[in-house]
């Protein structure tokens, strides 16, 4: 893996088709896309345009029907289940629209989880978890359970969990869809800061205008195809 | 280790449902161990009593004698001579003679075993000395079961009819001089005990016996030509077999309890795999493999077993210790149980019994927990994340 000379993500002619009865439904059609290290990029488009499908392929949760998707030097279409799990464990962070916190765990334990999987020592874990919670401003809630948190707080915990291991790439599927304006801005500012301070690459899917004003690059999907790909001047942050 | 830690968090975090499962399962743990100990205690107690009252240090049988075939009795008697006689003279053995007889209690006809025993014997804890105290021509003692079924009481006369060595019928009245109580029904039910020498002369079999009972505590049983040695192992084999069959019959109850507990766990597993789809998807997104997920859910289920074992130990130990020291009062009816049991049972719990039962339940719980998790093997991360029910 050599991420300095190669782009972080390189999709070539990626096609995703789902079987539908006797024919196929094409969710992604011949996607060519390159994302460099440190980008803060959003994928926008109407519902059903293929945003989640694209993020899932980049996140090695799914594989393309055709074409090649290289992420951090790994060809997703060739990864075994186990190798994909290892890639996600070591290098990727995920943020979901519905937060997906583990309900029986405390805030601290939720954020600690990826580090447990990495087999880090208790001391290392403690330091990294506290750092991550500080980044998102939640050090006073470490003992709370997800059920006791507001939506904004939950999503901040989810962000801390995604970034705690300092992954190369964070994939966020509609991270603000369940949040009000104030919380959305709060979260985006946190991510912009982490993007700048840690150099982490962020790739969003969204149709939230509030998100779009923070983006430095906006890719628009329409019916599984890239319609536009524009460089943006961020207004927020 | 990681999976154990995660499983422990999940199980404890699941709250009420966990404790319901754990309580039901711990009940079956405690019941299984309590029942096993009861049967073991029953067996030891019966063996002990049989040894005291009937078998002492073992027996020598006439080769033709078969306790399950009364027709063999006619031929299974022989003179006590040679080595056998020397053993008797040395006080190492006593001769006992059996014959089939007909009795006429209260004008009814019934058959019985007439047994001759030396009244002065001390090898068995059997009240044969009562036969010495009477001046009646033919004193007899019977057990409480025999007395009850034939309505006999001390002082009663009973007409007994038998066939002597020549095949000639003869009859005489015996007087019941004592009624003894024992938990060993095989020296009681259907039996009348008379002095050995009296029976030998009635049967015209002087100095003959059906079997010899050996004194307890002899290091080596002597070799007695013409007699078949039956050690305690052989004599108790029937009892042990019977206890085992009772045990199997009795285990239906606790197997049912265990089955219910396992059903609850299976249900919990199926439900949580169905309900926790999204959680599994999240775990997969964070890098857990399917194999680890299967391990996690299996360990979670197996942990119910571990918690149940701990909880069961918490309330089961005092319970079991109490029963093992105070015994278990048995109701009257169990006298018809088929083998000797005391009115008070003292259960016997061995380390291996507890360990064996615990491991067995733990293994079953783990297997039951594993079965539903095999569905995870086909789970796609994207489907799981959508929480889609497949
Ligand atoms: N497993 C699947 N089987 C069949 N069709 C699917 C599957 N997953 C996605 N699709 C279809 O692919 C298309 C793209 O779906 P995708 O979830 O990527 O859209 P999206 O842009 O994320 O939409 P939204 O904004 O609503 O989240 C949709 O029409 C969807 O119905
Ligand atoms: Mg989507």
XYZ file of N, CA, C and O in Angstrom, chain B residues 210-369:
640
model
N -29.394 -73.919 51.920
C -29.530 -73.412 50.546
C -28.379 -72.466 50.241
O -27.852 -72.428 49.141
N -28.026 -71.671 51.248
C -26.906 -70.758 51.057
C -26.218 -70.497 52.381
O -26.745 -70.814 53.448
N -25.010 -69.976 52.274
C -24.243 -69.588 53.451
C -23.995 -68.087 53.357
O -23.692 -67.574 52.281
N -24.171 -67.403 54.477
C -23.870 -65.962 54.482
C -22.556 -65.747 55.235
O -22.366 -66.264 56.336
N -21.690 -64.982 54.589
C -20.330 -64.811 55.093
C -20.263 -63.628 56.058
O -20.952 -62.624 55.874
N -19.400 -63.762 57.033
C -19.176 -62.667 57.976
C -18.580 -61.459 57.239
O -17.807 -61.607 56.297
N -18.915 -60.257 57.698
C -18.311 -59.048 57.106
C -16.877 -58.893 57.575
O -16.532 -59.296 58.673
N -16.065 -58.327 56.743
C -14.721 -57.947 57.167
C -13.664 -59.014 56.933
O -12.521 -58.846 57.335
N -14.062 -60.116 56.272
C -13.039 -61.114 55.924
C -12.238 -60.562 54.750
O -12.811 -60.057 53.794
N -10.912 -60.654 54.831
C -10.119 -60.077 53.745
C -10.305 -60.872 52.449
O -10.555 -60.290 51.397
N -10.212 -62.227 52.569
C -10.412 -63.048 51.375
C -11.550 -64.020 51.629
O -11.548 -64.718 52.647
N -12.519 -64.056 50.736
C -13.561 -65.063 50.937
C -12.953 -66.460 50.779
O -12.189 -66.696 49.838
N -13.232 -67.373 51.717
C -12.672 -68.717 51.596
C -13.244 -69.447 50.385
O -14.320 -69.118 49.902
N -12.488 -70.411 49.883
C -12.994 -71.238 48.782
C -13.774 -72.397 49.386
O -13.243 -73.169 50.183
N -15.054 -72.468 49.064
C -15.881 -73.538 49.602
C -16.351 -74.406 48.446
O -17.248 -74.021 47.708
N -15.754 -75.586 48.274
C -16.117 -76.443 47.137
C -17.596 -76.817 47.198
O -18.109 -77.101 48.277
N -18.247 -76.777 46.036
C -19.652 -77.143 45.985
C -20.583 -75.954 46.190
O -21.793 -76.089 46.088
N -20.048 -74.802 46.525
C -20.864 -73.593 46.727
C -20.378 -72.499 45.783
O -19.192 -72.336 45.578
N -21.319 -71.755 45.226
C -20.957 -70.649 44.335
C -20.858 -69.363 45.143
O -21.832 -68.947 45.778
N -19.668 -68.731 45.068
C -19.494 -67.485 45.818
C -20.191 -66.334 45.092
O -20.035 -66.156 43.884
N -20.969 -65.581 45.839
C -21.607 -64.378 45.276
C -21.149 -63.187 46.109
O -21.583 -63.019 47.255
N -20.260 -62.405 45.508
C -19.774 -61.204 46.208
C -20.859 -60.137 46.266
O -21.897 -60.245 45.614
N -20.578 -59.102 47.015
C -21.572 -58.027 47.167
C -21.899 -57.372 45.836
O -23.032 -56.967 45.589
N -20.874 -57.306 44.964
C -21.116 -56.695 43.655
C -22.237 -57.398 42.924
O -23.106 -56.767 42.318
N -22.178 -58.729 42.971
C -23.199 -59.504 42.264
C -24.538 -59.378 42.987
O -25.578 -59.164 42.367
N -24.481 -59.469 44.296
C -25.721 -59.422 45.064
C -26.420 -58.069 44.936
O -27.639 -57.984 44.939
N -25.622 -57.008 44.799
C -26.206 -55.669 44.720
C -26.523 -55.258 43.282
O -27.086 -54.186 43.065
N -26.122 -56.093 42.325
C -26.268 -55.685 40.926
C -27.711 -55.337 40.600
O -27.985 -54.327 39.947
N -28.621 -56.167 41.098
C -30.036 -55.920 40.814
C -30.486 -54.590 41.374
O -31.197 -53.835 40.724
N -30.032 -54.357 42.585
C -30.402 -53.098 43.240
C -29.907 -51.913 42.420
O -30.644 -50.970 42.141
N -28.645 -52.025 41.999
C -28.070 -50.895 41.252
C -28.813 -50.680 39.945
O -29.076 -49.553 39.540
N -29.161 -51.798 39.331
C -29.892 -51.697 38.074
C -31.241 -51.017 38.310
O -31.682 -50.173 37.544
N -31.844 -51.405 39.422
C -33.148 -50.850 39.730
C -33.038 -49.351 40.008
O -33.864 -48.564 39.547
N -31.996 -48.963 40.743
C -31.805 -47.543 41.032
C -31.609 -46.787 39.726
O -32.195 -45.736 39.493
N -30.809 -47.376 38.824
C -30.572 -46.718 37.541
C -31.878 -46.530 36.781
O -32.127 -45.469 36.215
N -32.732 -47.561 36.798
C -33.966 -47.439 36.034
C -34.897 -46.417 36.685
O -35.590 -45.665 36.008
N -34.889 -46.372 38.015
C -35.682 -45.343 38.705
C -35.151 -43.961 38.342
O -35.901 -43.012 38.156
N -33.840 -43.906 38.270
C -33.172 -42.655 37.967
C -33.591 -42.153 36.584
O -33.870 -40.987 36.390
N -33.621 -43.087 35.620
C -34.017 -42.712 34.266
C -35.467 -42.251 34.270
O -35.813 -41.224 33.691
N -36.309 -43.011 34.973
C -37.715 -42.633 35.069
C -37.872 -41.278 35.730
O -38.595 -40.419 35.244
N -37.148 -41.081 36.815
C -37.260 -39.836 37.569
C -36.688 -38.657 36.817
O -37.096 -37.521 37.022
N -35.760 -38.932 35.910
C -35.092 -37.818 35.229
C -36.006 -37.144 34.217
O -35.733 -36.033 33.791
N -37.096 -37.793 33.838
C -38.046 -37.174 32.904
C -38.432 -35.788 33.430
O -38.478 -34.811 32.686
N -38.671 -35.739 34.726
C -39.100 -34.480 35.348
C -38.062 -33.393 35.137
O -38.372 -32.304 34.674
N -36.812 -33.717 35.482
C -35.851 -32.627 35.378
C -35.362 -32.400 33.962
O -34.911 -31.317 33.613
N -35.497 -33.402 33.124
C -35.192 -33.172 31.705
C -36.206 -32.185 31.122
O -35.876 -31.352 30.289
N -37.438 -32.306 31.594
C -38.478 -31.391 31.148
C -38.129 -29.958 31.546
O -38.248 -29.026 30.766
N -37.677 -29.832 32.772
C -37.278 -28.523 33.291
C -36.111 -27.971 32.476
O -36.101 -26.811 32.069
N -35.140 -28.853 32.218
C -33.979 -28.432 31.430
C -34.418 -28.033 30.029
O -33.965 -27.041 29.468
N -35.354 -28.826 29.486
C -35.851 -28.548 28.144
C -36.487 -27.154 28.089
O -36.260 -26.390 27.153
N -37.270 -26.840 29.102
C -37.899 -25.515 29.159
C -36.845 -24.423 29.202
O -36.952 -23.412 28.499
N -35.833 -24.648 30.017
C -34.771 -23.644 30.136
C -34.059 -23.477 28.800
O -33.786 -22.360 28.350
N -33.794 -24.600 28.130
C -33.095 -24.537 26.850
C -33.963 -23.844 25.798
O -33.472 -23.090 24.963
N -35.260 -24.110 25.889
C -36.188 -23.490 24.952
C -36.145 -21.968 25.114
O -36.111 -21.219 24.146
N -36.124 -21.541 26.364
C -36.076 -20.105 26.653
C -34.803 -19.500 26.069
O -34.821 -18.403 25.507
N -33.711 -20.226 26.192
C -32.442 -19.709 25.689
C -32.425 -19.701 24.163
O -32.010 -18.734 23.532
N -32.937 -20.779 23.589
C -33.014 -20.867 22.127
C -33.844 -19.696 21.601
O -33.455 -18.999 20.666
N -34.965 -19.478 22.254
C -35.866 -18.401 21.865
C -35.166 -17.046 21.979
O -35.246 -16.218 21.073
N -34.473 -16.852 23.070
C -33.742 -15.602 23.267
C -32.725 -15.405 22.152
O -32.570 -14.308 21.613
N -32.037 -16.482 21.808
C -31.012 -16.401 20.770
C -31.624 -16.050 19.420
O -31.147 -15.160 18.726
N -32.695 -16.792 19.075
C -33.339 -16.548 17.787
C -33.815 -15.105 17.731
O -33.571 -14.381 16.766
N -34.452 -14.693 18.813
C -34.987 -13.342 18.880
C -33.882 -12.307 18.779
O -34.005 -11.310 18.075
N -32.786 -12.544 19.471
C -31.776 -11.495 19.481
C -31.033 -11.455 18.152
O -30.620 -10.388 17.714
N -30.929 -12.594 17.475
C -30.282 -12.562 16.163
C -31.172 -11.826 15.163
O -30.706 -11.119 14.278
N -32.476 -11.957 15.389
C -33.437 -11.313 14.509
C -33.507 -9.830 14.814
O -33.549 -8.987 13.939
N -33.500 -9.504 16.098
C -33.673 -8.132 16.536
C -32.387 -7.317 16.432
O -32.418 -6.116 16.283
N -31.255 -8.000 16.568
C -29.993 -7.278 16.642
C -29.260 -7.266 15.304
O -28.042 -7.161 15.253
N -30.019 -7.393 14.221
C -29.441 -7.349 12.876
C -28.593 -6.100 12.675
O -27.450 -6.162 12.234
N -29.178 -4.978 13.010
C -28.513 -3.707 12.773
C -27.235 -3.630 13.610
O -26.204 -3.143 13.148
N -27.325 -4.107 14.841
C -26.151 -4.137 15.709
C -25.057 -5.005 15.078
O -23.877 -4.637 15.069
N -25.484 -6.140 14.515
C -24.492 -7.003 13.870
C -23.857 -6.305 12.680
O -22.654 -6.413 12.443
N -24.697 -5.576 11.916
C -24.164 -4.832 10.788
C -23.147 -3.799 11.251
O -22.081 -3.630 10.640
N -23.464 -3.116 12.348
C -22.544 -2.123 12.893
C -21.232 -2.777 13.306
O -20.143 -2.261 13.024
N -21.353 -3.923 13.984
C -20.149 -4.638 14.411
C -19.310 -5.055 13.205
O -18.082 -4.965 13.217
N -20.008 -5.490 12.138
C -19.272 -5.884 10.941
C -18.590 -4.675 10.312
O -17.453 -4.763 9.841
N -19.281 -3.536 10.316
C -18.682 -2.323 9.757
C -17.432 -1.937 10.542
O -16.499 -1.370 9.998
N -17.441 -2.269 11.825
C -16.262 -1.932 12.627
C -15.169 -2.988 12.510
O -14.100 -2.831 13.094
N -15.461 -4.060 11.780
C -14.398 -5.012 11.491
C -14.529 -6.368 12.132
O -13.602 -7.173 12.093
N -15.688 -6.653 12.730
C -15.895 -7.995 13.270
C -16.203 -8.945 12.110
O -16.970 -8.591 11.212
N -15.611 -10.124 12.096
C -15.927 -11.087 11.049
C -17.176 -11.867 11.455
O -17.579 -11.853 12.608
N -17.743 -12.563 10.481
C -18.926 -13.381 10.770
C -18.592 -14.426 11.811
O -19.381 -14.711 12.704
N -17.415 -15.001 11.676
C -17.000 -16.027 12.614
C -16.959 -15.466 14.049
O -17.400 -16.110 14.998
N -16.461 -14.246 14.165
C -16.422 -13.627 15.497
C -17.825 -13.336 16.012
O -18.104 -13.480 17.201
N -18.719 -12.950 15.084
C -20.106 -12.690 15.483
C -20.757 -13.964 15.994
O -21.438 -13.965 17.020
N -20.532 -15.058 15.273
C -21.087 -16.341 15.703
C -20.536 -16.697 17.078
O -21.269 -17.100 17.974
N -19.238 -16.485 17.222
C -18.617 -16.748 18.521
C -19.231 -15.890 19.610
O -19.559 -16.382 20.688
N -19.425 -14.625 19.288
C -19.974 -13.690 20.278
C -21.353 -14.143 20.754
O -21.618 -14.228 21.951
N -22.228 -14.465 19.794
C -23.593 -14.848 20.179
C -23.599 -16.197 20.895
O -24.393 -16.416 21.807
N -22.725 -17.114 20.470
C -22.665 -18.405 21.150
C -22.188 -18.229 22.591
O -22.751 -18.812 23.522
N -21.167 -17.415 22.752
C -20.654 -17.194 24.108
C -21.712 -16.502 24.966
O -21.890 -16.831 26.136
N -22.426 -15.564 24.348
C -23.502 -14.907 25.106
C -24.476 -15.945 25.644
O -24.858 -15.908 26.815
N -24.870 -16.879 24.773
C -25.792 -17.927 25.219
C -25.158 -18.805 26.283
O -25.772 -19.127 27.290
N -23.901 -19.209 26.018
C -23.221 -20.073 26.982
C -23.064 -19.386 28.332
O -23.063 -20.033 29.375
N -22.989 -18.063 28.279
C -22.837 -17.317 29.524
C -24.068 -17.446 30.413
O -23.970 -17.373 31.630
N -25.238 -17.654 29.794
C -26.419 -17.920 30.617
C -26.161 -19.148 31.482
O -26.543 -19.199 32.642
N -25.518 -20.146 30.856
C -25.200 -21.354 31.611
C -24.255 -21.065 32.760
O -24.457 -21.537 33.881
N -23.237 -20.263 32.490
C -22.258 -19.958 33.540
C -22.925 -19.173 34.672
O -22.765 -19.503 35.855
N -23.718 -18.159 34.287
C -24.404 -17.370 35.321
C -25.368 -18.247 36.111
O -25.479 -18.123 37.334
N -26.062 -19.153 35.394
C -27.009 -20.036 36.080
C -26.268 -20.951 37.053
O -26.743 -21.219 38.155
N -25.095 -21.413 36.640
C -24.318 -22.278 37.532
C -23.911 -21.503 38.785
O -23.988 -22.025 39.906
N -23.524 -20.247 38.589
C -23.139 -19.431 39.747
C -24.339 -19.163 40.655
O -24.270 -19.343 41.870
N -25.440 -18.760 40.031
C -26.643 -18.485 40.822
C -27.111 -19.757 41.531
O -27.463 -19.740 42.716
N -27.110 -20.869 40.767
C -27.525 -22.146 41.354
C -26.638 -22.513 42.534
O -27.116 -22.998 43.559
N -25.347 -22.251 42.408
C -24.432 -22.560 43.506
C -24.764 -21.698 44.719
O -24.680 -22.150 45.859
N -25.209 -20.476 44.414
C -25.501 -19.545 45.505
C -26.639 -20.045 46.393
O -26.534 -20.060 47.610
N -27.759 -20.448 45.769
C -28.869 -20.894 46.626
C -28.939 -22.415 46.720
O -29.529 -22.957 47.635
N -28.317 -23.091 45.747
C -28.373 -24.554 45.747
C -27.458 -25.176 46.793
O -27.810 -26.190 47.397
N -26.304 -24.561 47.003
C -25.347 -25.160 47.941
C -25.937 -25.286 49.353
O -25.951 -26.387 49.899
N -26.457 -24.196 49.933
C -27.037 -24.371 51.268
C -28.179 -25.378 51.281
O -28.299 -26.171 52.216
N -28.983 -25.353 50.232
C -30.122 -26.275 50.140
C -29.643 -27.718 50.159
O -30.141 -28.571 50.904
N -28.639 -27.979 49.329
C -28.155 -29.343 49.173
C -27.417 -29.787 50.439
O -27.558 -30.921 50.889
N -26.669 -28.869 51.016
C -25.965 -29.215 52.258
C -26.983 -29.537 53.349
O -26.843 -30.502 54.099
N -28.052 -28.769 53.382
C -29.073 -28.997 54.397
C -29.690 -30.381 54.227
O -29.836 -31.139 55.184
N -30.021 -30.725 53.000
C -30.628 -32.037 52.766
C -29.648 -33.162 53.065
O -30.022 -34.203 53.589
N -28.397 -32.930 52.726
C -27.411 -33.988 52.941
C -27.178 -34.213 54.438
O -26.781 -35.304 54.843
N -27.404 -33.207 55.241
C -27.199 -33.409 56.678
C -28.503 -33.778 57.393
O -28.503 -34.603 58.290
N -29.621 -33.192 56.960
C -30.881 -33.466 57.658
C -31.684 -34.592 57.039
O -32.593 -35.101 57.666
N -31.346 -34.959 55.816
C -32.096 -36.025 55.177
C -33.431 -35.525 54.667
O -33.791 -34.371 54.810
N -34.138 -36.410 54.045
C -35.372 -36.063 53.365
C -36.423 -37.040 53.872
O -36.356 -38.225 53.581
N -37.403 -36.509 54.607
C -38.451 -37.381 55.144
C -39.302 -37.914 53.995
O -39.827 -37.152 53.197
N -39.413 -39.237 53.942
C -40.185 -39.802 52.849
C -41.582 -40.155 53.327
O -41.762 -40.660 54.433
N -42.591 -39.911 52.497
C -43.943 -40.333 52.877
C -44.035 -41.860 52.881
O -43.210 -42.554 52.289
N -45.094 -42.370 53.539
C -45.284 -43.810 53.713
C -45.247 -44.600 52.414
O -44.634 -45.641 52.322
N -45.956 -44.081 51.425
C -46.199 -44.823 50.183
C -44.924 -45.385 49.557
O -44.972 -46.406 48.908
N -43.798 -44.713 49.741
C -42.627 -45.149 49.001
C -42.116 -46.504 49.471
O -41.172 -47.045 48.923
N -42.757 -47.074 50.484
C -42.401 -48.425 50.870
C -42.677 -49.388 49.722
O -42.056 -50.424 49.595
N -43.593 -48.998 48.862
C -43.898 -49.851 47.708
C -43.034 -49.464 46.529
O -43.353 -49.734 45.392
N -41.932 -48.823 46.772
C -41.069 -48.304 45.723
C -40.407 -49.415 44.940
O -39.952 -49.207 43.841
N -40.320 -50.607 45.525
C -39.719 -51.716 44.793
C -38.423 -52.172 45.412
O -38.008 -53.302 45.244
N -37.736 -51.262 46.097
C -36.554 -51.712 46.807
C -36.469 -50.953 48.119
O -37.226 -50.022 48.363
N -35.543 -51.433 48.931
C -35.499 -50.898 50.274
C -35.169 -49.425 50.267
O -34.170 -49.001 49.711
N -36.021 -48.616 50.883
C -35.587 -47.260 51.157
C -36.029 -46.884 52.558
O -37.060 -47.337 53.038
N -35.233 -46.093 53.169
C -35.513 -45.717 54.539
C -36.610 -44.665 54.560
O -36.912 -44.045 53.552
N -37.197 -44.459 55.743
C -38.230 -43.440 55.852
C -37.582 -42.060 55.753
O -38.219 -41.068 55.479
N -36.293 -42.013 55.958
C -35.581 -40.752 55.849
C -34.394 -40.949 54.920
O -33.506 -41.744 55.201
N -34.419 -40.251 53.806
C -33.345 -40.413 52.833
C -32.262 -39.382 53.060
O -32.553 -38.207 53.267
N -31.055 -39.814 53.030
C -29.961 -38.860 53.125
C -29.252 -38.819 51.775
O -28.595 -39.773 51.391
N -29.440 -37.727 51.017
C -28.822 -37.662 49.690
C -27.300 -37.683 49.791
O -26.728 -37.303 50.808
N -26.699 -38.157 48.739
C -25.238 -38.218 48.723
C -24.736 -37.471 47.495
O -25.066 -37.815 46.368
N -23.974 -36.405 47.723
C -23.480 -35.594 46.613
C -21.975 -35.738 46.514
O -21.259 -35.412 47.454
N -21.516 -36.217 45.374
C -20.076 -36.310 45.204
C -19.616 -35.149 44.328
O -20.399 -34.547 43.597
N -18.354 -34.851 44.430
C -17.758 -33.803 43.617
C -17.996 -34.084 42.133
O -18.357 -33.200 41.365
N -17.843 -35.345 41.746
C -17.968 -35.689 40.333
C -19.403 -35.574 39.854
O -19.651 -35.230 38.708
N -20.313 -35.855 40.761
C -21.717 -35.718 40.394
C -22.025 -34.255 40.074
O -22.619 -33.942 39.047
N -21.572 -33.366 40.932
C -21.837 -31.943 40.734
C -21.118 -31.441 39.483
O -21.700 -30.800 38.611
N -19.852 -31.802 39.371
C -19.056 -31.362 38.223
C -19.641 -31.907 36.922
O -19.809 -31.183 35.942
N -19.949 -33.200 36.925
C -20.466 -33.857 35.722
C -21.773 -33.222 35.275
O -21.943 -32.887 34.102
N -22.696 -33.026 36.218
C -23.983 -32.442 35.855
C -23.794 -31.026 35.335
O -24.429 -30.615 34.358
N -22.908 -30.273 35.990
C -22.680 -28.893 35.575
C -22.122 -28.835 34.154
O -22.625 -28.092 33.309
N -21.112 -29.647 33.886
C -20.510 -29.640 32.551
C -21.525 -30.048 31.494
O -21.577 -29.478 30.408
N -22.344 -31.030 31.849
C -23.352 -31.509 30.899
C -24.314 -30.379 30.537
O -24.587 -30.131 29.364
N -24.801 -29.686 31.543
C -25.752 -28.598 31.283
C -25.062 -27.477 30.499
O -25.625 -26.951 29.531
N -23.838 -27.148 30.875
C -23.119 -26.077 30.171
C -22.929 -26.425 28.699
O -23.131 -25.582 27.821
N -22.559 -27.672 28.441
C -22.346 -28.087 27.052
C -23.652 -27.983 26.273
O -23.682 -27.471 25.146
N -24.751 -28.440 26.885
C -26.039 -28.392 26.192
C -26.446 -26.951 25.910
O -26.906 -26.626 24.814
N -26.271 -26.098 26.893
C -26.638 -24.683 26.724
C -25.828 -24.063 25.584
O -26.362 -23.344 24.745
N -24.538 -24.384 25.540
C -23.694 -23.805 24.503
C -24.119 -24.292 23.122
O -24.183 -23.506 22.171
N -24.441 -25.569 23.010
C -24.869 -26.099 21.711
C -26.175 -25.432 21.289
O -26.329 -24.984 20.154
N -27.095 -25.334 22.224
C -28.382 -24.700 21.921
C -28.180 -23.235 21.536
O -28.890 -22.698 20.696
N -27.200 -22.586 22.142
C -26.932 -21.193 21.809
C -26.282 -21.059 20.443
O -26.459 -20.073 19.747
